[in-house]
């Protein structure tokens, strides 16, 4: 069952109180044909900044002087989680207090003399919070108490105790929350400053939940930590623009969504955002995942908990190859960003694994172990979209070329997308997106049997910083729109030289089963400027002569200057 499902209790109602109400269920019907843009992730729904991220990061970064980014990210994210659940808890308490004195409310207590006693019982009834999907927060763990203790030298121990209490009162959070605030290397003075900054931010109220304020702050911090950690950051964070491409192309409206290397849970978050943006209901999908790193697994559970996403990530962290926690799962959608080119994946112990339908992957590289693991876990009509290093499209070494050939001949490869470089914080390795479909003749979309779409998106994107590139919504829409127009019945797809090409199996065979889009899309068409060839060549040659003459003049000036300094050549 899901990790964060809150089941309301149903005790007999007391005097003046209504029966317990279960959490409300959205009854909207999914409308796959309606077009929406998925909300931005760095600010409000239109992509603008929230306004306090930089200040929050600046304060949090004070902790870095004594800690490794891999440690202090849990300090910050843990505080954000505490503030969120405390905000939601306090708002529910205020609402209950108002209902007791509201004559229109089912909670109304008509006799003022009875109200204090009834209210005391009501405010401490855990079911009144669980019924609204609000975590129960003990007194010693509520934000007001923690903020009052922020300047005390014992604040670290106070926070650890608060985390313990919350886990005790909410079994679904057992073993998830960080309890690292009392460790010797943590500067309590800067920790107190961080608490003060977080105190001024609304995170868990209904208003901020509707805007997904905490979710966007969480993603902001995950991205910044990935950048700060450098090489190791990619172990838990996939850039949002890449996740959005996968989700927009696969359109996971309903069914089972699976990520066997889920990191901090970004694929699931974006899938739910997609459903929300398309007037769907979350109850139509089931989320399954697995993560091998313990701290990242805990981070994923926190990331999903703050958004109310119910997910089965297994009872522990585990390696998907050696300990598959969902062996019988056949997913409708698989979205994943497996670690690139992993050499130590214990492949020598798995030579006869049932998942290697298309050939045993080399022990020195896990890329095609991941590919075949995805195929193994697909339902008969399932689709998968995942990130791999560019080498996976063309390598012939250690039997990988043969495995790729068999996958192509099995008619599984639906689309290949080459991405621009510098999208990841953790690596400069060029990457691509694979899209596989278990049955491309099932009538759900146009019959694409024997045909694969190639998209070369390497020229898209913009530099967000000197070393990091991002894909904007327009880029994502162009990529996904091209795929949909090719895949969907009645789509008005056309090959675009230099960008996209629908290639047949015969063409792919002619390229020795290499799947690099650049092999197929050709050169970009050059717009004719109307200038006759002879005139253009004459003009260009004249310009070249002028530039060469100017070069000679500059060379002579440089030599003269050197001679004047006594360095004649």
XYZ file of C-alpha atoms in Angstrom:
569
model
C 0.000 0.000 0.000
C 1.094 3.603 -0.350
C 3.630 5.039 2.072
C 1.780 8.197 2.979
C -1.910 7.340 2.894
C -3.591 8.844 5.950
C -6.636 6.850 6.981
C -9.106 8.792 9.075
C -10.526 7.065 12.142
C -14.256 6.687 12.717
C -15.005 6.816 16.468
C -18.550 7.644 17.636
C -19.223 11.399 17.502
C -19.293 13.375 20.727
C -21.980 15.896 21.584
C -22.021 18.809 19.166
C -19.683 17.142 16.681
C -20.397 15.589 13.298
C -19.293 12.099 12.290
C -15.770 11.866 10.954
C -15.422 12.769 7.312
C -12.924 11.074 5.036
C -10.555 13.187 3.019
C -12.276 14.629 -0.007
C -11.811 12.872 -3.337
C -11.539 14.723 -6.605
C -14.118 13.425 -9.061
C -12.967 15.230 -12.181
C -12.614 13.105 -15.277
C -9.322 13.124 -17.164
C -9.543 14.915 -20.499
C -6.473 13.884 -22.485
C -7.289 16.101 -25.442
C -7.247 19.357 -23.499
C -4.038 21.302 -23.873
C -2.345 22.955 -20.922
C 1.131 24.004 -20.097
C 2.624 22.263 -17.136
C 3.244 24.808 -14.367
C 6.761 26.078 -13.893
C 8.891 24.776 -11.072
C 11.004 27.712 -10.026
C 8.237 30.031 -8.954
C 4.545 30.501 -9.282
C 2.422 28.690 -11.808
C 3.587 31.042 -14.513
C 7.234 30.404 -13.716
C 7.995 33.605 -11.789
C 10.194 33.492 -8.703
C 8.662 33.219 -5.266
C 10.856 36.034 -3.991
C 12.567 34.502 -0.996
C 14.568 31.601 -2.458
C 17.850 33.499 -2.715
C 17.629 34.772 0.874
C 16.790 31.310 2.135
C 19.673 29.782 0.192
C 22.090 32.464 1.398
C 21.180 31.746 5.023
C 21.297 27.992 4.552
C 24.662 28.269 2.863
C 26.136 29.607 6.114
C 26.078 26.011 7.331
C 28.343 24.853 4.523
C 31.500 26.154 6.164
C 31.506 23.216 8.560
C 29.607 20.604 6.591
C 29.607 18.709 3.346
C 26.718 19.569 0.986
C 25.610 15.932 1.175
C 25.008 16.483 4.904
C 23.680 20.002 5.141
C 21.054 19.535 2.465
C 19.241 17.241 4.913
C 19.483 19.923 7.609
C 17.729 22.454 5.395
C 15.181 20.141 3.823
C 14.284 18.720 7.228
C 13.520 22.208 8.554
C 11.340 22.974 5.543
C 9.423 19.767 6.158
C 8.904 20.639 9.839
C 7.630 24.112 8.980
C 5.274 22.722 6.371
C 3.548 20.152 8.567
C 3.413 22.594 11.486
C 1.757 25.271 9.301
C -0.857 22.796 8.105
C -1.434 21.559 11.650
C -1.900 25.043 13.104
C -4.241 26.079 10.314
C -6.423 23.035 11.012
C -6.473 23.908 14.731
C -7.593 27.461 13.971
C -10.301 26.117 11.693
C -11.609 23.776 14.407
C -11.684 26.645 16.900
C -13.760 28.704 14.474
C -16.174 25.862 13.761
C -17.070 25.386 17.429
C -18.510 28.911 17.624
C -20.061 28.959 14.143
C -23.833 28.337 14.312
C -23.782 27.124 10.711
C -21.194 24.446 11.494
C -21.876 20.847 12.431
C -19.231 21.314 15.139
C -21.163 24.123 16.782
C -21.491 23.976 20.592
C -24.462 26.139 21.547
C -23.722 26.463 25.261
C -20.683 28.750 25.777
C -19.989 27.062 29.093
C -19.449 23.749 27.339
C -17.188 25.093 24.609
C -13.805 25.086 26.397
C -14.037 21.435 27.418
C -15.373 20.345 24.044
C -12.714 22.367 22.238
C -9.914 20.865 24.345
C -11.009 17.392 23.303
C -11.562 18.405 19.689
C -8.147 20.028 19.242
C -6.349 16.958 20.548
C -8.304 14.482 18.422
C -5.841 13.124 15.849
C -8.648 11.981 13.576
C -9.693 15.588 13.023
C -6.319 16.167 11.385
C -5.961 12.843 9.581
C -9.377 13.332 7.955
C -7.950 16.423 6.247
C -4.630 14.733 5.348
C -2.790 16.742 7.990
C 0.036 15.141 9.984
C -0.305 15.170 13.769
C 2.386 17.390 15.330
C 3.089 17.005 19.099
C 3.422 20.173 21.171
C 7.208 19.906 21.505
C 7.569 19.613 17.726
C 5.390 22.542 16.681
C 7.156 25.377 14.920
C 6.281 28.012 17.503
C 8.032 25.982 20.194
C 11.073 25.383 17.984
C 11.362 29.038 16.994
C 11.276 30.047 20.653
C 14.257 27.756 21.251
C 16.192 28.815 18.134
C 18.827 30.869 19.996
C 19.508 28.230 22.640
C 22.727 26.195 22.375
C 20.593 23.059 22.697
C 18.511 23.797 19.591
C 20.118 20.859 17.747
C 18.941 18.347 20.319
C 15.508 20.039 20.411
C 15.118 19.565 16.659
C 16.240 15.933 16.774
C 13.740 15.258 19.556
C 11.015 16.943 17.477
C 11.797 14.664 14.526
C 11.599 11.629 16.827
C 8.237 12.718 18.210
C 6.752 13.274 14.760
C 7.875 9.836 13.604
C 6.389 8.260 16.732
C 3.034 9.946 16.159
C 2.987 9.313 12.396
C 4.099 5.732 11.658
C 4.150 6.421 7.917
C 7.140 8.713 8.527
C 9.090 6.166 10.557
C 12.765 6.251 9.599
C 12.271 9.091 7.100
C 13.061 12.330 8.905
C 16.666 13.508 9.458
C 17.938 13.485 13.044
C 21.293 15.159 12.541
C 20.845 18.556 14.180
C 22.799 17.733 17.343
C 25.943 16.584 15.560
C 29.116 18.415 16.639
C 29.910 19.982 13.236
C 26.656 21.923 13.012
C 26.932 25.629 13.898
C 23.948 26.250 16.224
C 24.139 30.029 15.785
C 23.713 29.782 12.022
C 21.095 27.092 12.540
C 19.127 29.580 14.648
C 19.401 32.184 11.871
C 18.066 29.666 9.381
C 15.097 28.883 11.642
C 14.289 32.611 11.831
C 14.314 32.920 8.034
C 12.144 29.839 7.559
C 9.752 31.199 10.197
C 8.882 34.108 7.932
C 7.795 31.848 5.048
C 4.313 30.397 4.726
C 4.549 26.815 3.519
C 1.786 24.551 4.767
C -1.356 26.672 4.783
C -4.133 25.965 2.287
C -3.136 29.041 0.276
C 0.462 27.923 -0.019
C -0.465 24.306 -0.622
C -2.609 25.406 -3.548
C 0.420 27.203 -4.987
C 2.724 24.270 -4.149
C 5.034 26.779 -2.444
C 6.967 24.173 -0.500
C 7.197 21.882 -3.489
C 8.807 24.590 -5.579
C 11.126 25.639 -2.750
C 12.074 21.987 -2.338
C 12.914 21.673 -6.028
C 14.857 24.927 -5.908
C 16.984 23.567 -3.082
C 17.433 20.164 -4.692
C 18.739 21.881 -7.812
C 21.069 24.145 -5.818
C 22.385 21.242 -3.777
C 22.964 19.228 -6.932
C 24.991 22.134 -8.299
C 26.901 22.556 -5.030
C 27.703 18.868 -4.751
C 28.976 18.677 -8.295
C 29.662 15.159 -9.473
C 27.586 13.446 -6.801
C 24.532 15.625 -7.244
C 23.140 13.632 -10.151
C 22.589 10.665 -7.875
C 19.433 12.208 -6.521
C 18.324 14.986 -8.862
C 17.267 15.073 -12.500
C 16.891 18.564 -14.020
C 13.230 19.521 -14.160
C 13.276 20.291 -17.878
C 14.366 16.723 -18.682
C 11.716 15.256 -16.410
C 9.086 17.464 -18.046
C 10.030 16.186 -21.516
C 9.613 12.573 -20.386
C 6.279 13.275 -18.726
C 4.886 15.461 -21.509
C 5.753 12.851 -24.125
C 4.412 9.810 -22.264
C 1.340 11.538 -20.775
C 0.790 9.337 -17.695
C -2.928 9.985 -17.189
C -3.852 6.710 -15.514
C -2.273 3.420 -14.554
C 0.894 2.332 -12.773
C 3.905 4.643 -12.874
C 7.284 3.121 -11.990
C 10.821 4.397 -11.497
C 13.328 1.753 -10.329
C 16.026 4.375 -9.647
C 13.805 7.158 -8.367
C 16.345 9.466 -6.688
C 14.474 12.231 -4.874
C 11.195 11.392 -6.645
C 11.142 14.064 -9.343
C 9.520 11.797 -11.951
C 6.542 11.177 -9.683
C 6.165 14.846 -8.753
C 6.099 15.916 -12.390
C 3.653 13.139 -13.302
C 1.202 14.394 -10.680
C 1.708 17.983 -11.866
C 0.884 16.849 -15.377
C -2.369 15.263 -14.224
C -3.322 18.359 -12.221
C -2.601 20.595 -15.218
C -4.829 18.483 -17.457
C -7.917 18.462 -15.242
C -7.297 14.912 -14.128
C -7.537 13.149 -10.803
C -4.613 11.730 -8.896
C -6.469 8.619 -7.799
C -6.183 7.248 -11.341
C -2.473 6.508 -11.036
C -0.482 4.298 -8.673
C 3.132 5.190 -7.973
C 5.908 2.627 -7.464
C 9.603 3.246 -7.030
C 12.903 2.008 -5.701
C 16.153 3.690 -4.699
C 19.457 2.113 -3.691
C 20.907 5.002 -1.644
C 19.464 5.152 1.872
C 19.636 8.916 2.394
C 18.239 9.551 -1.106
C 15.421 7.063 -0.454
C 14.514 8.985 2.694
C 14.677 12.258 0.763
C 12.299 10.866 -1.848
C 9.788 9.863 0.813
C 9.947 13.352 2.343
C 9.615 14.973 -1.088
C 6.509 12.931 -1.850
C 5.026 13.315 1.634
C 5.038 17.112 1.517
C 3.039 16.977 -1.718
C 0.537 14.407 -0.533
C 1.707 11.873 -3.116
C 0.988 8.291 -2.154
C 3.828 6.054 -3.311
C 5.129 2.560 -2.733
C 8.916 2.933 -2.553
C 9.356 -0.370 -0.761
C 10.021 -0.872 2.920
C 13.717 -0.060 2.527
C 16.343 1.153 0.106
C 17.584 -1.552 -2.243
C 19.466 -2.126 -5.495
C 17.019 -2.801 -8.338
C 19.310 -5.353 -9.948
C 20.191 -7.476 -6.929
C 16.989 -6.981 -4.911
C 13.990 -6.071 -7.010
C 11.357 -4.861 -4.516
C 8.590 -5.021 -7.130
C 9.363 -8.268 -8.996
C 5.803 -8.835 -10.198
C 5.054 -5.237 -11.177
C 4.166 -4.599 -14.795
C 3.906 -0.843 -15.209
C 1.929 1.213 -17.694
C 4.528 3.975 -17.566
C 8.209 3.838 -16.670
C 10.115 7.103 -16.273
C 13.711 6.944 -15.116
C 17.145 8.506 -15.066
C 19.494 5.639 -14.201
C 23.121 6.395 -13.285
C 25.243 6.612 -16.436
C 27.782 3.972 -17.455
C 27.963 2.282 -14.041
C 30.757 -0.305 -14.077
C 30.301 -1.815 -10.621
C 26.757 -3.142 -10.706
C 27.620 -6.772 -9.802
C 26.653 -7.963 -13.267
C 28.897 -11.005 -12.870
C 26.430 -12.338 -10.288
C 23.438 -11.930 -12.604
C 24.509 -13.603 -15.841
C 21.389 -15.805 -16.034
C 18.865 -13.230 -14.827
C 15.398 -13.623 -16.345
C 15.385 -9.935 -17.311
C 18.092 -10.306 -19.964
C 15.709 -11.198 -22.786
C 17.895 -9.600 -25.457
C 21.291 -10.693 -24.172
C 23.354 -10.556 -20.993
C 24.643 -6.989 -20.535
C 28.396 -6.495 -20.092
C 29.615 -6.657 -16.500
C 31.525 -3.417 -17.052
C 28.544 -1.237 -17.994
C 24.979 -1.304 -16.647
C 23.342 0.754 -19.416
C 21.680 -2.171 -21.183
C 20.918 -3.865 -17.901
C 18.756 -0.840 -17.138
C 17.158 -0.892 -20.586
C 16.201 -4.549 -20.244
C 15.022 -4.043 -16.665
C 12.630 -1.385 -17.958
C 11.339 -3.660 -20.727
C 10.870 -6.507 -18.226
C 8.672 -4.343 -16.001
C 6.446 -2.976 -18.780
C 2.818 -4.044 -19.014
C 1.692 -5.463 -22.397
C 0.668 -1.965 -23.532
C 3.223 -0.108 -21.413
C 5.577 2.663 -22.489
C 8.916 3.775 -21.074
C 10.920 6.983 -21.305
C 14.382 7.216 -19.785
C 17.721 9.005 -19.888
C 20.946 7.318 -20.985
C 24.429 8.397 -21.982
C 24.839 9.033 -25.707
C 27.124 6.038 -26.062
C 24.132 3.745 -25.640
C 22.904 4.775 -29.098
C 25.985 3.670 -30.993
C 28.351 1.484 -28.956
C 29.279 -1.899 -30.408
C 31.534 -3.064 -27.581
C 30.999 -5.997 -25.201
C 27.882 -7.170 -26.980
C 25.943 -3.925 -26.481
C 25.498 -3.431 -30.223
C 23.949 -6.883 -30.493
C 21.536 -6.200 -27.610
C 20.521 -2.910 -29.216
C 19.937 -4.690 -32.559
C 17.630 -7.233 -30.917
C 15.663 -4.507 -29.154
C 15.202 -2.646 -32.442
C 14.196 -5.822 -34.289
C 11.686 -6.559 -31.503
C 9.996 -3.300 -32.618
C 10.293 -1.690 -29.181
C 12.035 1.600 -30.034
C 9.405 4.288 -30.531
C 11.466 7.476 -30.414
C 15.024 8.679 -29.798
C 15.854 12.235 -28.710
C 19.350 13.725 -28.683
C 19.612 16.433 -26.009
C 21.960 19.432 -25.799
C 24.936 19.267 -23.474
C 25.348 20.965 -20.077
C 21.849 20.111 -18.836
C 23.093 18.210 -15.786
C 24.822 19.652 -12.761
C 26.660 16.443 -12.043
C 28.173 15.531 -15.395
C 29.038 16.968 -18.796
C 28.400 13.587 -20.459
C 26.044 14.144 -23.426
C 22.752 12.347 -22.899
C 19.788 11.148 -24.903
C 16.227 10.028 -24.248
C 14.932 6.581 -25.184
C 11.204 5.919 -25.610
C 10.110 2.294 -25.796
C 6.617 0.873 -26.365
C 5.799 -2.761 -25.618
C 3.095 -2.969 -28.311
C 3.023 -0.376 -31.070
C 0.074 -2.032 -32.835
C -2.405 -1.990 -29.924
C -4.737 0.648 -31.336
C -4.148 3.113 -28.537
C -2.230 5.304 -30.974
C -1.355 5.158 -34.649
C 0.241 1.882 -35.723
C 3.968 2.741 -35.732
C 5.258 -0.774 -36.338
C 8.575 -0.858 -38.175
C 9.072 2.898 -37.784
C 11.039 5.013 -35.279
C 11.000 8.772 -34.781
C 14.361 10.526 -34.387
C 14.549 14.030 -32.890
C 17.780 16.028 -32.770
C 17.249 18.660 -30.051
C 20.913 19.511 -29.517
C 20.453 23.077 -30.753
C 17.615 23.848 -28.347
C 17.898 25.379 -24.867
C 19.542 28.446 -23.409
C 22.475 29.010 -21.066
C 21.145 29.740 -17.570
C 24.673 30.230 -16.287
C 28.177 29.964 -17.666
C 28.167 26.180 -17.296
C 24.515 25.151 -17.155
C 21.865 25.015 -19.875
C 18.078 24.690 -19.485
C 15.240 23.824 -21.833
C 12.330 26.271 -21.698
C 8.671 25.289 -22.005
C 8.727 26.254 -25.692
C 11.559 23.777 -26.317
C 9.746 21.049 -24.406
C 6.530 21.739 -26.281
C 8.323 21.516 -29.623
C 9.877 18.142 -28.777
C 6.742 16.635 -27.254
C 4.483 18.136 -29.907
C 6.580 16.603 -32.683
C 6.338 13.194 -31.030
C 2.577 13.458 -30.525
C 1.918 14.604 -34.097
C 3.853 11.554 -35.308
C 2.398 9.082 -32.800
C -1.258 10.149 -32.620
C -3.899 9.309 -35.235
C -4.569 12.257 -37.509
C -1.354 14.020 -36.530
C 0.082 16.384 -39.130
C 3.661 15.176 -38.844
C 6.330 16.097 -41.380
C 10.068 15.414 -41.384
C 12.066 18.560 -40.666
C 15.648 18.435 -41.993
C 18.107 18.882 -39.139
C 15.456 18.286 -36.451
C 13.255 15.211 -36.927
C 12.917 12.166 -39.162
C 10.605 9.125 -39.151
C 12.875 6.259 -40.190
C 11.954 2.731 -41.209
C 13.489 -0.450 -39.864
C 15.245 -0.866 -43.207
C 16.930 2.531 -42.798
C 17.997 1.721 -39.242
C 19.365 -1.622 -40.424
C 21.338 0.250 -43.077
C 22.966 2.271 -40.294
C 23.951 -0.936 -38.478
C 21.299 -0.293 -35.776
C 22.959 2.895 -34.586
C 20.225 5.087 -33.074
C 21.931 8.486 -33.069
C 19.365 11.015 -34.399
C 22.040 12.951 -36.282
C 22.442 9.958 -38.592
C 18.861 10.267 -39.771
C 17.625 13.867 -39.588
C 20.191 15.216 -42.048
C 21.309 18.823 -42.358
C 19.106 21.750 -41.508
C 17.662 23.457 -44.551
C 19.340 26.764 -45.326
C 17.005 29.582 -46.304
C 17.723 31.059 -49.734
C 18.483 34.775 -49.390
C 17.794 35.441 -53.091
C 21.339 36.622 -53.933
C 22.648 35.005 -57.163
C 25.522 32.591 -56.599
C 28.043 34.424 -58.803
C 27.357 37.757 -57.093
C 27.588 36.209 -53.636
C 30.901 34.494 -54.397
C 32.373 37.703 -55.807
C 31.306 39.650 -52.718
C 32.643 37.024 -50.306
C 36.018 36.774 -52.098
C 36.389 40.561 -51.992
C 35.611 40.568 -48.274
C 38.157 37.795 -47.716
C 40.880 39.768 -49.536
C 40.140 42.823 -47.404
C 40.352 40.772 -44.214
C 43.635 39.154 -45.310
C 45.120 42.565 -46.141
C 44.021 43.891 -42.735
C 45.624 40.861 -41.114
C 48.941 41.565 -42.840
C 48.798 45.203 -41.694
C 48.186 44.170 -38.087
C 51.009 41.606 -38.212
C 53.424 44.307 -39.436
C 52.301 46.667 -36.643
C 52.887 43.987 -33.994
C 56.392 43.228 -35.352
C 57.255 46.929 -35.360
C 56.165 47.256 -31.743
C 58.289 44.277 -30.723
C 61.349 45.749 -32.486
C 60.794 49.035 -30.649
C 61.029 47.084 -27.402
C 64.230 45.410 -28.472
C 62.641 42.090 -29.414
C 63.076 42.136 -33.162
C 62.013 38.925 -34.857
